[in-house]
Short mmCIF file of C-alpha atoms in Angstrom, two decimals:
data_model
loop_
_atom_site.label_atom_id
_atom_site.label_comp_id
_atom_site.label_asym_id
_atom_site.label_seq_id
_atom_site.Cartn_x
_atom_site.Cartn_y
_atom_site.Cartn_z
CA MET A 8 12.60 -7.47 16.71
CA ALA A 9 14.69 -10.64 16.62
CA MET A 10 15.63 -13.61 14.45
CA VAL A 11 14.06 -16.89 15.62
CA ASP A 12 13.67 -20.44 14.30
CA ILE A 13 10.18 -21.73 13.52
CA ASP A 14 8.88 -25.02 12.16
CA MET A 15 8.96 -25.51 8.40
CA PRO A 16 5.34 -25.65 7.16
CA ARG A 17 3.89 -28.12 4.65
CA PRO A 18 0.90 -27.35 2.45
CA ALA A 19 -2.42 -28.80 3.55
CA PRO A 20 -5.10 -29.73 0.98
CA GLY A 21 -6.01 -26.61 -0.97
CA GLU A 22 -2.81 -24.81 0.03
CA VAL A 23 0.29 -23.67 -1.85
CA ALA A 24 3.81 -23.51 -0.39
CA VAL A 25 5.65 -20.36 -1.47
CA ARG A 26 9.38 -19.84 -0.99
CA ILE A 27 9.86 -16.16 -0.24
CA ALA A 28 12.23 -14.19 -2.46
CA TYR A 29 11.67 -10.67 -1.12
CA ILE A 30 9.52 -8.97 1.51
CA GLY A 31 8.77 -5.25 1.53
CA TYR A 32 8.57 -3.37 4.81
CA CYS A 33 5.22 -1.60 5.19
CA GLY A 34 4.21 1.31 7.39
CA SER A 35 2.10 -1.10 9.42
CA ASP A 36 5.25 -3.17 10.07
CA LEU A 37 6.99 -0.01 11.27
CA ASN A 38 4.07 0.81 13.58
CA SER A 39 4.12 -2.75 14.92
CA TYR A 40 7.86 -2.41 15.57
CA ARG A 41 7.22 0.85 17.43
CA GLY A 42 4.32 -0.64 19.41
CA THR A 43 1.75 1.78 17.96
CA ASN A 44 -0.22 -0.57 15.71
CA PRO A 45 -3.57 -1.10 17.48
CA LEU A 46 -4.42 -4.16 15.39
CA VAL A 47 -1.35 -6.32 16.01
CA SER A 48 -0.76 -8.89 18.75
CA TYR A 49 2.69 -10.08 19.83
CA PRO A 50 4.84 -11.95 19.11
CA ARG A 51 4.17 -11.64 15.40
CA VAL A 52 6.05 -12.50 12.22
CA PRO A 53 5.68 -9.39 10.01
CA GLY A 54 5.50 -9.15 6.23
CA HIS A 55 2.67 -8.93 3.71
CA GLU A 56 4.32 -7.33 0.65
CA ILE A 57 5.44 -10.53 -0.97
CA SER A 58 7.51 -11.84 -3.86
CA GLY A 59 8.03 -15.60 -4.02
CA VAL A 60 8.00 -18.81 -6.03
CA ILE A 61 5.74 -21.84 -5.68
CA VAL A 62 7.70 -24.87 -4.46
CA GLU A 63 4.90 -27.31 -3.61
CA THR A 64 1.12 -27.62 -3.88
CA GLY A 65 -1.26 -29.56 -1.69
CA GLN A 66 -4.12 -31.71 -2.87
CA ASN A 67 -7.02 -30.09 -4.73
CA VAL A 68 -4.98 -27.12 -5.99
CA PRO A 69 -5.82 -26.16 -9.60
CA PRO A 70 -3.19 -27.16 -12.17
CA THR A 71 -2.85 -23.50 -13.19
CA LEU A 72 -0.68 -23.11 -10.09
CA GLU A 73 2.47 -25.22 -10.22
CA PRO A 74 5.99 -25.29 -8.79
CA GLY A 75 8.35 -22.78 -10.35
CA GLN A 76 5.79 -20.03 -10.87
CA ARG A 77 6.60 -16.55 -9.58
CA VAL A 78 3.80 -15.23 -7.38
CA THR A 79 2.65 -12.59 -4.98
CA ILE A 80 0.04 -13.18 -2.29
CA LEU A 81 -3.22 -11.40 -1.51
CA PRO A 82 -2.58 -10.97 2.23
CA TYR A 83 -6.13 -10.31 3.45
CA PHE A 84 -8.13 -13.18 4.93
CA ASN A 85 -11.82 -12.30 5.00
CA CYS A 86 -14.61 -14.21 6.75
CA GLY A 87 -16.88 -14.61 3.70
CA SER A 88 -20.11 -14.05 5.65
CA CYS A 89 -20.26 -10.46 6.99
CA ASN A 90 -22.17 -7.75 5.11
CA ALA A 91 -19.01 -6.45 3.36
CA CYS A 92 -18.14 -9.93 2.12
CA ARG A 93 -21.73 -10.48 0.96
CA MET A 94 -21.44 -7.21 -1.01
CA ASN A 95 -18.32 -8.59 -2.74
CA ARG A 96 -16.11 -6.09 -0.90
CA PRO A 97 -13.91 -8.52 1.05
CA ASN A 98 -11.25 -5.85 1.65
CA ALA A 99 -13.66 -4.25 4.14
CA CYS A 100 -14.44 -7.51 5.95
CA LYS A 101 -15.47 -6.93 9.55
CA HIS A 102 -13.38 -9.91 10.68
CA ASN A 103 -10.41 -9.50 8.31
CA LYS A 104 -7.05 -10.94 9.34
CA THR A 105 -4.01 -9.65 7.45
CA LEU A 106 -0.69 -11.44 7.16
CA GLY A 107 1.80 -9.88 9.55
CA VAL A 108 -0.89 -8.19 11.64
CA GLN A 109 -3.59 -10.52 12.97
CA ARG A 110 -1.91 -13.67 11.64
CA GLU A 111 1.71 -14.68 10.99
CA GLY A 112 3.32 -12.88 8.08
CA ALA A 113 5.79 -13.87 5.40
CA LEU A 114 9.16 -12.57 6.62
CA THR A 115 10.37 -16.16 6.71
CA GLU A 116 11.73 -18.77 4.36
CA LEU A 117 8.47 -20.49 3.43
CA VAL A 118 4.75 -19.82 3.84
CA CYS A 119 1.68 -21.93 3.07
CA VAL A 120 -1.53 -20.17 2.06
CA PRO A 121 -4.85 -21.14 0.41
CA TYR A 122 -4.47 -21.25 -3.36
CA GLY A 123 -7.12 -18.53 -3.79
CA LYS A 124 -4.71 -16.05 -2.22
CA VAL A 125 -1.91 -16.78 -4.69
CA VAL A 126 -1.51 -14.47 -7.70
CA ALA A 127 0.78 -15.74 -10.46
CA VAL A 128 2.80 -12.96 -12.12
CA ASN A 129 4.81 -13.22 -15.31
CA GLY A 130 7.04 -10.67 -16.98
CA LEU A 131 8.16 -8.61 -13.98
CA GLU A 132 11.46 -8.28 -12.18
CA THR A 133 11.22 -10.56 -9.13
CA ARG A 134 11.68 -7.84 -6.54
CA ALA A 135 9.00 -5.69 -8.22
CA LEU A 136 6.37 -8.18 -7.06
CA THR A 137 6.71 -6.77 -3.54
CA LEU A 138 5.32 -3.44 -4.79
CA ILE A 139 2.05 -4.88 -6.06
CA GLU A 140 0.21 -4.92 -2.73
CA PRO A 141 1.14 -1.43 -1.44
CA LEU A 142 0.61 0.23 -4.82
CA ALA A 143 -2.73 -1.58 -5.12
CA VAL A 144 -3.85 0.04 -1.86
CA GLY A 145 -3.21 3.43 -3.49
CA PHE A 146 -4.91 2.38 -6.73
CA HIS A 147 -7.93 1.32 -4.68
CA ALA A 148 -8.06 4.76 -3.03
CA ALA A 149 -8.07 6.41 -6.47
CA ARG A 150 -10.83 4.05 -7.56
CA ARG A 151 -12.86 4.99 -4.47
CA ALA A 152 -12.57 8.64 -5.55
CA GLU A 153 -14.34 7.90 -8.87
CA ILE A 154 -11.96 10.26 -10.65
CA VAL A 155 -12.87 11.53 -14.10
CA PRO A 156 -10.33 12.86 -16.65
CA GLU A 157 -8.91 16.35 -16.09
CA GLU A 158 -9.98 16.56 -12.45
CA ARG A 159 -7.44 18.09 -10.05
CA VAL A 160 -6.35 15.53 -7.47
CA VAL A 161 -4.20 16.36 -4.44
CA VAL A 162 -2.43 13.46 -2.74
CA LEU A 163 -1.28 14.20 0.80
CA GLY A 164 1.70 11.97 1.55
CA CYS A 165 4.16 10.39 -0.89
CA GLY A 166 5.03 7.15 0.82
CA VAL A 167 4.39 4.03 -1.24
CA ILE A 168 0.62 4.15 -0.59
CA GLY A 169 0.54 7.79 -1.68
CA LEU A 170 2.63 6.98 -4.73
CA GLY A 171 0.13 4.26 -5.59
CA ALA A 172 -2.69 6.81 -5.29
CA ILE A 173 -0.76 9.15 -7.58
CA LEU A 174 -0.27 6.42 -10.17
CA GLY A 175 -3.91 5.33 -9.89
CA ALA A 176 -5.12 8.91 -10.35
CA LEU A 177 -2.80 9.45 -13.31
CA SER A 178 -4.10 6.27 -14.94
CA MET A 179 -7.61 7.77 -14.68
CA GLY A 180 -6.54 10.95 -16.46
CA ALA A 181 -6.27 13.29 -13.46
CA HIS A 182 -4.03 16.32 -13.00
CA VAL A 183 -2.11 15.29 -9.86
CA ILE A 184 -0.50 17.50 -7.24
CA ALA A 185 1.67 15.70 -4.66
CA VAL A 186 2.20 17.07 -1.14
CA ASP A 187 4.81 15.91 1.37
CA LEU A 188 7.31 17.14 3.94
CA SER A 189 10.17 15.27 2.25
CA ARG A 190 11.82 16.73 -0.84
CA SER A 191 13.19 13.34 -1.85
CA LYS A 192 9.73 11.78 -1.76
CA LEU A 193 8.33 14.63 -3.82
CA ASP A 194 11.11 14.08 -6.35
CA ARG A 195 10.03 10.44 -6.61
CA ALA A 196 6.44 11.54 -7.21
CA VAL A 197 7.59 13.76 -10.09
CA ARG A 198 9.64 10.95 -11.60
CA LEU A 199 6.50 8.81 -11.55
CA GLY A 200 4.45 11.46 -13.33
CA ALA A 201 2.98 13.90 -10.78
CA HIS A 202 2.28 17.20 -12.52
CA ALA A 203 3.19 19.44 -9.58
CA THR A 204 4.38 19.24 -5.99
CA ILE A 205 4.07 21.22 -2.77
CA ASP A 206 6.80 20.97 -0.14
CA ALA A 207 4.72 21.28 3.03
CA ALA A 208 7.88 21.79 5.08
CA GLN A 209 8.60 25.01 3.17
CA GLU A 210 5.25 26.24 1.81
CA CYS A 211 1.73 26.95 3.01
CA VAL A 212 -0.29 24.22 1.27
CA ASP A 213 -3.47 26.31 1.02
CA ARG A 214 -1.70 29.29 -0.52
CA ALA A 215 0.36 27.15 -2.90
CA LEU A 216 -2.79 25.42 -4.14
CA GLN A 217 -4.53 28.73 -4.76
CA ASP A 218 -1.55 29.90 -6.79
CA MET A 219 -1.66 26.69 -8.85
CA ILE A 220 -5.37 26.13 -9.45
CA GLY A 221 -7.27 29.12 -8.07
CA GLU A 222 -9.76 29.49 -5.25
CA ASP A 223 -12.04 26.60 -6.21
CA GLY A 224 -9.64 23.98 -4.91
CA PRO A 225 -9.11 20.39 -6.05
CA GLU A 226 -12.04 18.14 -6.87
CA VAL A 227 -10.39 15.24 -5.02
CA VAL A 228 -8.07 15.01 -2.01
CA ILE A 229 -6.56 11.64 -1.05
CA GLU A 230 -5.10 11.55 2.46
CA ALA A 231 -2.27 9.00 2.71
CA VAL A 232 -0.44 10.25 5.80
CA GLY A 233 -2.60 9.25 8.74
CA ALA A 234 -2.14 12.37 10.89
CA GLU A 235 -4.70 14.59 12.60
CA GLU A 236 -3.41 17.66 10.77
CA THR A 237 -3.72 16.16 7.29
CA PHE A 238 -7.15 14.69 8.10
CA ARG A 239 -8.39 18.23 8.77
CA GLN A 240 -6.38 19.70 5.92
CA ALA A 241 -8.08 17.42 3.39
CA VAL A 242 -11.49 18.83 4.31
CA ASP A 243 -10.18 22.40 4.36
CA ILE A 244 -8.63 22.36 0.88
CA VAL A 245 -11.08 20.22 -1.11
CA ALA A 246 -13.40 22.03 -3.51
CA SER A 247 -17.09 22.46 -2.81
CA CYS A 248 -18.92 19.30 -3.84
CA GLY A 249 -15.56 17.51 -3.94
CA ARG A 250 -14.46 14.14 -2.57
CA VAL A 251 -12.11 13.35 0.28
CA ILE A 252 -10.65 9.85 0.45
CA TYR A 253 -8.95 8.65 3.63
CA VAL A 254 -6.52 5.77 3.11
CA GLY A 255 -4.39 6.61 6.13
CA TYR A 256 -5.84 6.62 9.63
CA ALA A 257 -5.00 8.99 12.45
CA LYS A 258 -3.76 7.48 15.69
CA ASN A 259 -5.77 9.91 17.83
CA PRO A 260 -9.28 11.40 17.59
CA VAL A 261 -9.59 14.26 15.09
CA LEU A 262 -11.41 17.55 15.83
CA TYR A 263 -13.16 18.84 12.67
CA GLU A 264 -14.81 22.09 11.67
CA THR A 265 -17.93 20.12 10.81
CA ARG A 266 -19.76 23.02 9.16
CA LEU A 267 -17.47 22.48 6.15
CA PHE A 268 -19.01 19.06 5.58
CA VAL A 269 -22.39 20.71 5.06
CA MET A 270 -21.42 24.05 3.52
CA LYS A 271 -19.23 22.41 0.90
CA GLU A 272 -21.53 19.38 0.54
CA ILE A 273 -18.50 17.14 0.24
CA ASN A 274 -18.29 13.35 0.01
CA ILE A 275 -16.00 11.70 2.54
CA ARG A 276 -15.00 8.08 1.90
CA GLY A 277 -12.71 5.58 3.54
CA SER A 278 -10.47 3.26 1.52
CA ARG A 279 -9.22 0.00 3.00
CA GLY A 280 -6.73 -2.42 1.51
CA ALA A 281 -7.21 -3.53 -2.07
CA LEU A 282 -9.16 -5.91 -4.25
CA LEU A 283 -7.75 -8.54 -6.58
CA SER A 284 -8.73 -6.29 -9.50
CA ASP A 285 -6.48 -3.56 -8.04
CA PHE A 286 -3.61 -6.08 -7.93
CA HIS A 287 -4.08 -6.80 -11.63
CA ASP A 288 -4.22 -3.07 -12.46
CA VAL A 289 -0.87 -2.56 -10.71
CA ILE A 290 0.66 -5.59 -12.43
CA GLU A 291 -0.28 -4.15 -15.80
CA TYR A 292 1.10 -0.74 -14.81
CA LEU A 293 4.45 -2.23 -13.72
CA LYS A 294 4.70 -4.20 -16.96
CA ARG A 295 4.23 -0.98 -18.93
CA ASN A 296 6.57 0.96 -16.65
CA PRO A 297 9.33 -1.40 -15.46
CA ALA A 298 11.59 1.48 -14.37
CA ALA A 299 9.06 2.51 -11.70
CA SER A 300 10.35 -0.09 -9.23
CA ASP A 301 13.80 1.50 -9.28
CA VAL A 302 12.22 4.84 -8.40
CA ILE A 303 10.27 3.43 -5.46
CA ILE A 304 12.70 0.93 -3.89
CA SER A 305 15.19 2.68 -1.61
CA ARG A 306 17.23 -0.25 -0.28
CA VAL A 307 17.54 -4.04 -0.42
CA VAL A 308 19.03 -5.85 2.58
CA GLY A 309 19.64 -9.48 3.46
CA LEU A 310 17.80 -11.29 6.23
CA GLU A 311 20.80 -10.83 8.53
CA ASP A 312 20.24 -7.04 8.32
CA ALA A 313 16.44 -7.09 8.58
CA CYS A 314 16.38 -5.99 12.22
CA SER A 315 18.92 -3.18 11.88
CA ALA A 316 17.20 -1.89 8.72
CA MET A 317 13.90 -1.61 10.57
CA ALA A 318 15.61 0.25 13.43
CA GLU A 319 17.23 2.65 10.96
CA TRP A 320 13.91 3.30 9.23
CA SER A 321 12.23 3.94 12.58
CA ALA A 322 14.91 6.48 13.46
CA ASP A 323 14.36 8.48 10.24
CA PRO A 324 11.16 7.44 8.40
CA GLY A 325 11.37 10.25 5.86
CA ALA A 326 14.74 9.12 4.53
CA LEU A 327 13.49 5.86 2.97
CA THR A 328 10.50 5.04 0.80
CA LYS A 329 10.71 1.25 0.49
CA ILE A 330 13.03 -1.28 2.11
CA LEU A 331 13.10 -4.83 0.78
CA VAL A 332 14.43 -7.84 2.65
CA GLN A 333 15.86 -10.53 0.36
CA LEU A 334 15.35 -14.05 1.69
CA SER A 335 16.44 -16.17 -1.28
CA GLU A 336 19.75 -15.81 -3.08
CA ASP A 337 18.95 -18.06 -6.04
CA VAL A 338 16.05 -16.11 -7.54
CA ASP A 339 15.81 -15.22 -11.20
CA GLU A 340 15.77 -11.53 -11.95
CA ARG A 341 12.69 -11.80 -14.16
CA ALA A 342 9.69 -14.05 -13.82
#
């Protein structure tokens, strides 16, 4: 990872130029840094958790978007013609290209994107805008679970995606149990409203769940770790006729006890990215709960420390939940 100079872009017709205020580091950025992201090509500018301000608009941009507005960006670029796009599920586009993965990201001074990808946001602290995309991924996973009030929901993994799943499940009236290996991450989950936690580094998850809710098990398990062990664990602990939602993905093939699929008659669903409606749900949540960003954000660094911060996170991923890189000094604190 290195600092380089690139050409300053100008907005083409239908595009908006956004000056970046903050970028959040995502787990996919960390995997790209480590060389374990199978979707990325190099060299690549990372960054798709975005807070910025419009500085210029190209021709044919609606007047509702104008210079000075605080915005985030929907970082997924779908093809518009595959079966997922035709079903109005562009997040699952077969040919999707995400900022910072298959196309250049936003860890830079200025980006130009089609106006349809720009989401104006008022009434939030500027840095909180970086949390919209990752929390929306978790909200989308909760939506995929079709949670009904009072259901028991276990979330495996309390990174930002897992925290988003917790918040999404809570907003749907669930009783949420958070599971992680990190005590500090579990403490964050409690501060955000999780009803109970299991420290998987100290406790047997199966036994702890039985003590909490009995032998039936949780109606929903959301896997937000992306490890072979937790992929299998989700199927093992979910109740009969329950739902398992995978929002993480394991790096290696997973060996299952497949009889459980049939004997429990469970539903297994994937959850990919987020929809614009999930973005708006998160925006409304953050407006109602402005203190949440302070719980989630671990550290803010300047661009000059962006490389060393990534190296530090890679050395001890469990120590930090969310690192932000600040690219603009003259940003207002509230939009």
